[in-house]
Amino acid sequence: MSELCNKYTAQDFKSDQEVRWCPGCGDHAILASVQKALPEVAEALNYTKERFTFVSGIGCSSRFPYYMNTYGFHSIHGRAAAIATGVKVANPKLSVWEITGDGDALAIGGNHFIHAVRRNIDINIILFNNEIYGLTKGQYSPTSKLGIITKTSPFGTVEHPFMPGEIVLGARGTFFARSLDVEVALTKDCMVAAAKHDGTSVVEVLQNCVIFNDGTHAGFVDREVREDRTIVLRHGEPMIFGKNKDKGLVLDVENMNLKVVKLGENGITEKDILVHNAKNPNPGIHMMLVNMKAPELPVALGVIRAVKDSTYDDNVRDQVLDVMKNAKIHSMDELLRSGDTWEVE
């Protein structure tokens, strides 16, 4: 505890374990982003390294705690949210990070995921989304695209996929951000923002599995199309994107949806473009943003929603203090001597 927080570097958060993900896996970039983010978080929040704890479930991403020089807990399939919740409630001073995948969080762990979000527990959930089960060798997951051919859907899936952001907002989530594994700096910024948020923060990272689902995000991640098919949202700034920064988003009032316009056409100027308000309690525009799909609309990246609300941790603390204040019994001895008592001689 003697180290100064502002002297940490990414190297301080790297363990001595060999990173054993497949070469080219997007998990490597996410790990680097988190290790770059934590020194900034430690300095901003005046945290020592001992306050960081990583909890994972089961899946390729769940090896994460081994690679962090922090406290960690490699738990069981789908239960990372439950254990992270327990860690946080037991020791509210810890900065708790849950590492999970699209299968671990949204299939077997779906119930725990939505209730962690609903309760607004002050934990940070990083959801690795490669739209496939990688560790168990290529079965389709809750986020796999409709029609995809996998080992468990040889003729194509007949299920519509989850949109993680839609689930978070539907569960009354207070923070949701999205990034790409290849955008290390943006992912780092999302992690820092998540750590500073008081309440459940969910950061979805669209990640590539080079073995079982290579290129699943290629339609908007490939370098030649990325700038025209993604938009990085920043609170208080107009929603402008494109290789030439000449495209923007406006509200199509007739259809109550977002649409892309081009600056300079039909008299469109920057003043006509929607300004991103991540702090708006009304999730309407946020829901539209998380559901945008390329190529018709750009995929929204960055912090999409960040609103204030009471947290589960604070509510539990306040309730305990209130009960203690108003309790008539304050010790075990008082409890044993309360009510009708007698002495056996």
Short mmCIF file of C-alpha atoms in Angstrom, two decimals, residues 23-338:
data_model
loop_
_atom_site.label_atom_id
_atom_site.label_comp_id
_atom_site.label_asym_id
_atom_site.label_seq_id
_atom_site.Cartn_x
_atom_site.Cartn_y
_atom_site.Cartn_z
CA PRO A 23 -2.25 -15.76 -32.01
CA GLY A 24 -4.37 -13.02 -33.56
CA CYS A 25 -7.20 -13.35 -31.02
CA GLY A 26 -8.84 -10.04 -30.15
CA ASP A 27 -8.50 -10.84 -26.45
CA HIS A 28 -4.84 -9.76 -26.57
CA ALA A 29 -5.83 -6.22 -27.54
CA ILE A 30 -8.53 -6.03 -24.86
CA LEU A 31 -6.04 -7.14 -22.21
CA ALA A 32 -3.62 -4.44 -23.36
CA SER A 33 -6.39 -1.82 -23.23
CA VAL A 34 -7.31 -2.69 -19.65
CA GLN A 35 -3.69 -2.71 -18.52
CA LYS A 36 -3.25 0.73 -20.08
CA ALA A 37 -6.47 1.98 -18.46
CA LEU A 38 -5.82 0.96 -14.85
CA PRO A 39 -2.92 3.37 -14.15
CA GLU A 40 -5.17 6.21 -15.30
CA VAL A 41 -8.04 4.89 -13.16
CA ALA A 42 -5.76 4.51 -10.13
CA GLU A 43 -4.56 8.08 -10.45
CA ALA A 44 -8.02 9.56 -11.06
CA LEU A 45 -9.64 7.71 -8.15
CA ASN A 46 -6.56 7.65 -5.90
CA TYR A 47 -6.59 3.86 -5.76
CA THR A 48 -3.72 1.55 -4.92
CA LYS A 49 -3.24 -1.59 -6.98
CA GLU A 50 -4.56 -3.73 -4.13
CA ARG A 51 -8.07 -2.33 -4.67
CA PHE A 52 -8.49 -3.92 -8.11
CA THR A 53 -10.16 -7.33 -8.38
CA PHE A 54 -11.00 -9.29 -11.54
CA VAL A 55 -13.70 -11.97 -11.57
CA SER A 56 -14.38 -14.20 -14.57
CA GLY A 57 -16.70 -17.02 -15.55
CA ILE A 58 -15.86 -19.71 -18.10
CA GLY A 59 -14.69 -19.13 -21.65
CA CYS A 60 -11.63 -17.95 -23.53
CA SER A 61 -12.00 -14.46 -22.05
CA SER A 62 -12.19 -15.91 -18.55
CA ARG A 63 -8.46 -16.60 -18.45
CA PHE A 64 -8.13 -12.85 -17.99
CA PRO A 65 -7.53 -12.81 -14.18
CA TYR A 66 -4.40 -14.94 -14.61
CA TYR A 67 -2.83 -12.25 -16.76
CA MET A 68 -3.53 -9.39 -14.35
CA ASN A 69 -1.22 -8.60 -11.44
CA THR A 70 -4.22 -7.93 -9.20
CA TYR A 71 -6.55 -9.97 -7.04
CA GLY A 72 -8.64 -12.35 -9.11
CA PHE A 73 -11.26 -15.08 -9.04
CA HIS A 74 -11.79 -17.56 -11.89
CA SER A 75 -15.33 -18.70 -11.12
CA ILE A 76 -17.84 -21.01 -12.82
CA HIS A 77 -19.86 -20.81 -15.99
CA GLY A 78 -22.30 -17.91 -16.04
CA ARG A 79 -21.82 -17.01 -12.38
CA ALA A 80 -19.22 -14.24 -12.62
CA ALA A 81 -21.85 -11.54 -12.01
CA ALA A 82 -23.10 -13.28 -8.87
CA ILE A 83 -19.60 -13.62 -7.44
CA ALA A 84 -18.58 -10.09 -8.47
CA THR A 85 -21.72 -8.84 -6.71
CA GLY A 86 -20.77 -10.69 -3.54
CA VAL A 87 -17.22 -9.35 -3.64
CA LYS A 88 -18.44 -5.78 -4.04
CA VAL A 89 -21.10 -5.94 -1.33
CA ALA A 90 -18.66 -7.60 1.09
CA ASN A 91 -15.93 -5.04 0.41
CA PRO A 92 -17.36 -1.89 -1.24
CA LYS A 93 -13.92 -0.26 -1.40
CA LEU A 94 -12.76 -2.66 -4.10
CA SER A 95 -12.84 -1.81 -7.81
CA VAL A 96 -14.47 -4.98 -9.12
CA TRP A 97 -14.18 -5.99 -12.79
CA GLU A 98 -16.19 -8.82 -14.28
CA ILE A 99 -14.74 -10.49 -17.38
CA THR A 100 -17.26 -12.42 -19.44
CA GLY A 101 -18.13 -13.52 -22.97
CA ASP A 102 -21.32 -13.40 -25.02
CA GLY A 103 -22.11 -17.00 -24.11
CA ASP A 104 -21.03 -16.87 -20.48
CA ALA A 105 -22.98 -13.64 -19.82
CA LEU A 106 -26.03 -13.95 -22.02
CA ALA A 107 -26.85 -17.68 -22.07
CA ILE A 108 -26.23 -19.57 -18.82
CA GLY A 109 -25.41 -16.30 -17.07
CA GLY A 110 -28.24 -14.25 -18.55
CA ASN A 111 -30.28 -14.09 -15.36
CA HIS A 112 -27.32 -12.94 -13.28
CA PHE A 113 -26.32 -10.40 -15.93
CA ILE A 114 -29.68 -8.61 -16.17
CA HIS A 115 -30.14 -8.48 -12.41
CA ALA A 116 -26.64 -7.10 -11.81
CA VAL A 117 -27.52 -4.35 -14.28
CA ARG A 118 -30.98 -3.82 -12.76
CA ARG A 119 -29.59 -3.53 -9.24
CA ASN A 120 -26.96 -1.01 -10.40
CA ILE A 121 -24.19 -2.62 -8.39
CA ASP A 122 -20.94 -0.68 -8.67
CA ILE A 123 -19.06 -3.23 -10.77
CA ASN A 124 -17.50 -2.98 -14.22
CA ILE A 125 -18.55 -5.66 -16.71
CA ILE A 126 -16.41 -6.21 -19.81
CA LEU A 127 -18.39 -8.29 -22.29
CA PHE A 128 -16.21 -9.87 -25.00
CA ASN A 129 -18.50 -10.41 -28.00
CA ASN A 130 -17.13 -12.61 -30.78
CA GLU A 131 -20.57 -14.07 -31.57
CA ILE A 132 -19.42 -17.66 -31.01
CA TYR A 133 -18.49 -20.17 -28.32
CA GLY A 134 -14.72 -20.32 -28.76
CA LEU A 135 -13.48 -22.38 -25.81
CA THR A 136 -15.89 -25.24 -26.57
CA LYS A 137 -14.89 -25.15 -30.23
CA GLY A 138 -17.36 -23.23 -32.34
CA GLN A 139 -21.00 -23.56 -31.31
CA TYR A 140 -23.32 -20.64 -32.00
CA SER A 141 -23.94 -18.22 -29.12
CA PRO A 142 -26.80 -15.86 -28.13
CA THR A 143 -25.24 -13.10 -30.26
CA SER A 144 -24.50 -15.19 -33.37
CA LYS A 145 -25.99 -13.78 -36.56
CA LEU A 146 -29.21 -15.30 -37.87
CA GLY A 147 -28.41 -18.06 -40.39
CA ILE A 148 -24.78 -18.59 -39.39
CA ILE A 149 -23.47 -22.11 -39.96
CA THR A 150 -21.66 -23.56 -36.93
CA LYS A 151 -21.05 -26.95 -35.34
CA THR A 152 -24.41 -26.76 -33.59
CA SER A 153 -26.24 -25.17 -36.53
CA PRO A 154 -24.99 -27.04 -39.62
CA PHE A 155 -27.88 -25.69 -41.70
CA GLY A 156 -27.77 -22.20 -40.21
CA THR A 157 -29.24 -20.80 -37.00
CA VAL A 158 -32.95 -20.05 -36.88
CA GLU A 159 -32.65 -17.79 -33.82
CA HIS A 160 -32.53 -14.01 -33.73
CA PRO A 161 -29.48 -12.76 -31.81
CA PHE A 162 -29.37 -10.66 -28.66
CA MET A 163 -28.11 -7.09 -28.83
CA PRO A 164 -26.19 -6.66 -25.54
CA GLY A 165 -26.77 -2.92 -25.45
CA GLU A 166 -30.50 -3.42 -25.86
CA ILE A 167 -30.52 -5.83 -22.92
CA VAL A 168 -28.60 -3.37 -20.74
CA LEU A 169 -30.98 -0.52 -21.49
CA GLY A 170 -33.98 -2.79 -21.08
CA ALA A 171 -32.73 -3.72 -17.61
CA ARG A 172 -32.57 0.00 -16.73
CA GLY A 173 -28.78 0.11 -17.09
CA THR A 174 -27.03 3.35 -16.21
CA PHE A 175 -23.85 2.86 -18.27
CA PHE A 176 -23.19 1.23 -21.60
CA ALA A 177 -20.21 1.64 -23.92
CA ARG A 178 -19.02 -0.25 -26.97
CA SER A 179 -15.64 -0.58 -28.63
CA LEU A 180 -13.68 -2.73 -31.10
CA ASP A 181 -10.77 -4.96 -30.12
CA VAL A 182 -8.61 -3.27 -32.77
CA GLU A 183 -9.29 0.19 -31.32
CA VAL A 184 -7.02 -0.10 -28.28
CA ALA A 185 -7.08 3.61 -27.40
CA LEU A 186 -10.87 3.84 -27.65
CA THR A 187 -11.29 0.68 -25.57
CA LYS A 188 -8.95 2.12 -22.95
CA ASP A 189 -11.00 5.32 -22.80
CA CYS A 190 -14.21 3.31 -22.39
CA MET A 191 -12.65 1.35 -19.50
CA VAL A 192 -11.59 4.53 -17.74
CA ALA A 193 -15.07 6.01 -18.12
CA ALA A 194 -16.61 2.77 -16.84
CA ALA A 195 -14.40 2.75 -13.75
CA LYS A 196 -15.33 6.34 -12.92
CA HIS A 197 -19.04 5.58 -13.23
CA ASP A 198 -20.87 4.93 -9.95
CA GLY A 199 -23.04 1.90 -10.68
CA THR A 200 -23.02 -1.06 -13.05
CA SER A 201 -21.01 -0.24 -16.15
CA VAL A 202 -21.09 -2.54 -19.16
CA VAL A 203 -18.47 -2.25 -21.89
CA GLU A 204 -19.14 -4.47 -24.89
CA VAL A 205 -16.01 -5.10 -26.95
CA LEU A 206 -16.64 -6.50 -30.42
CA GLN A 207 -13.86 -9.05 -30.67
CA ASN A 208 -12.64 -11.39 -33.37
CA CYS A 209 -12.20 -15.14 -32.98
CA VAL A 210 -9.68 -16.06 -35.67
CA ILE A 211 -10.32 -19.79 -35.32
CA PHE A 212 -14.09 -20.31 -35.18
CA ASN A 213 -15.69 -17.06 -36.36
CA ASP A 214 -13.03 -15.10 -38.19
CA GLY A 215 -14.25 -11.84 -39.70
CA THR A 216 -17.67 -11.78 -38.04
CA HIS A 217 -17.37 -8.00 -37.59
CA ALA A 218 -15.46 -7.40 -40.84
CA GLY A 219 -18.35 -5.55 -42.49
CA PHE A 220 -17.65 -2.50 -40.35
CA VAL A 221 -14.29 -3.24 -38.69
CA ASP A 222 -12.07 -3.66 -41.77
CA ARG A 223 -9.87 -0.63 -42.14
CA GLU A 224 -11.15 0.33 -45.59
CA VAL A 225 -14.76 0.69 -44.37
CA ARG A 226 -14.42 1.39 -40.63
CA GLU A 227 -14.63 5.17 -40.73
CA ASP A 228 -17.77 5.12 -42.89
CA ARG A 229 -19.54 2.32 -41.01
CA THR A 230 -18.82 3.22 -37.39
CA ILE A 231 -19.36 6.35 -35.34
CA VAL A 232 -17.48 7.23 -32.17
CA LEU A 233 -19.86 9.05 -29.85
CA ARG A 234 -18.66 11.70 -27.43
CA HIS A 235 -20.95 13.44 -24.96
CA GLY A 236 -21.79 16.99 -26.01
CA GLU A 237 -20.48 16.60 -29.56
CA PRO A 238 -22.47 16.33 -32.81
CA MET A 239 -22.88 12.81 -34.20
CA ILE A 240 -20.61 13.22 -37.22
CA PHE A 241 -18.66 10.42 -38.85
CA GLY A 242 -17.19 9.23 -42.13
CA LYS A 243 -13.77 9.19 -43.68
CA ASN A 244 -14.20 12.84 -44.65
CA LYS A 245 -16.29 13.75 -41.58
CA ASP A 246 -19.11 14.66 -43.93
CA LYS A 247 -21.86 12.38 -42.61
CA GLY A 248 -24.12 12.80 -39.61
CA LEU A 249 -27.13 11.42 -37.78
CA VAL A 250 -30.51 13.12 -37.54
CA LEU A 251 -33.83 12.02 -36.11
CA ASP A 252 -36.33 10.82 -38.70
CA VAL A 253 -39.45 12.06 -36.88
CA GLU A 254 -41.87 10.39 -39.29
CA ASN A 255 -40.45 6.91 -38.67
CA MET A 256 -39.07 7.66 -35.18
CA ASN A 257 -35.65 6.40 -36.06
CA LEU A 258 -32.18 7.69 -36.85
CA LYS A 259 -31.01 8.28 -40.38
CA VAL A 260 -27.78 9.28 -42.07
CA VAL A 261 -27.49 12.60 -43.87
CA LYS A 262 -24.62 14.18 -45.72
CA LEU A 263 -23.35 17.59 -44.75
CA GLY A 264 -23.77 20.12 -47.53
CA GLU A 265 -26.59 18.24 -49.27
CA ASN A 266 -30.13 19.67 -49.21
CA GLY A 267 -28.93 22.52 -47.03
CA ILE A 268 -27.78 20.20 -44.21
CA THR A 269 -25.28 21.83 -41.84
CA GLU A 270 -23.65 20.78 -38.58
CA LYS A 271 -26.44 22.54 -36.70
CA ASP A 272 -28.91 19.96 -38.05
CA ILE A 273 -26.92 17.02 -36.66
CA LEU A 274 -27.95 15.43 -33.36
CA VAL A 275 -25.68 16.19 -30.40
CA HIS A 276 -24.86 13.15 -28.29
CA ASN A 277 -26.21 13.32 -24.75
CA ALA A 278 -24.97 10.27 -22.85
CA LYS A 279 -26.42 11.69 -19.62
CA ASN A 280 -30.03 11.87 -20.80
CA PRO A 281 -32.13 9.76 -18.38
CA ASN A 282 -34.58 8.99 -21.19
CA PRO A 283 -33.11 5.95 -22.99
CA GLY A 284 -35.00 6.51 -26.25
CA ILE A 285 -32.15 7.85 -28.40
CA HIS A 286 -29.67 5.56 -26.62
CA MET A 287 -31.78 2.55 -27.62
CA MET A 288 -31.75 3.71 -31.23
CA LEU A 289 -27.98 4.11 -31.08
CA VAL A 290 -27.23 0.65 -29.66
CA ASN A 291 -29.44 -0.97 -32.31
CA MET A 292 -27.80 0.67 -35.34
CA LYS A 293 -26.39 -1.84 -37.82
CA ALA A 294 -24.04 -1.41 -40.75
CA PRO A 295 -24.11 -0.74 -43.62
CA GLU A 296 -27.44 1.13 -43.43
CA LEU A 297 -26.41 2.92 -40.25
CA PRO A 298 -23.00 3.19 -38.56
CA VAL A 299 -22.28 0.97 -35.57
CA ALA A 300 -22.18 3.17 -32.47
CA LEU A 301 -18.95 3.13 -30.46
CA GLY A 302 -17.80 4.96 -27.33
CA VAL A 303 -19.84 5.78 -24.25
CA ILE A 304 -23.48 5.60 -25.32
CA ARG A 305 -25.16 5.94 -21.92
CA ALA A 306 -23.86 7.24 -18.57
CA VAL A 307 -26.55 8.43 -16.16
CA LYS A 308 -26.61 8.83 -12.39
CA ASP A 309 -28.78 6.74 -10.09
CA SER A 310 -28.55 5.22 -6.63
CA THR A 311 -26.47 2.06 -6.40
CA TYR A 312 -27.18 -1.25 -4.73
CA ASP A 313 -24.01 -0.91 -2.64
CA ASP A 314 -25.02 2.49 -1.26
CA ASN A 315 -28.58 1.36 -0.61
CA VAL A 316 -27.40 -1.71 1.36
CA ARG A 317 -24.99 0.43 3.39
CA ASP A 318 -27.65 3.03 4.17
CA GLN A 319 -30.16 0.36 5.15
CA VAL A 320 -27.70 -1.34 7.52
CA LEU A 321 -26.80 1.99 9.14
CA ASP A 322 -30.47 2.86 9.56
CA VAL A 323 -31.28 -0.51 11.13
CA MET A 324 -28.31 -0.19 13.48
CA LYS A 325 -29.33 3.32 14.47
CA ASN A 326 -32.90 2.37 15.32
CA ALA A 327 -32.28 -1.10 16.73
CA LYS A 328 -33.16 -1.78 20.34
CA ILE A 329 -30.59 -4.57 20.54
CA HIS A 330 -26.94 -3.74 19.85
CA SER A 331 -25.02 -6.81 20.97
CA MET A 332 -25.27 -10.56 21.39
CA ASP A 333 -25.42 -10.13 25.15
CA GLU A 334 -28.40 -7.78 24.83
CA LEU A 335 -30.06 -10.23 22.47
CA LEU A 336 -29.65 -13.14 24.90
CA ARG A 337 -31.04 -11.05 27.76
CA SER A 338 -33.98 -9.68 25.79
#
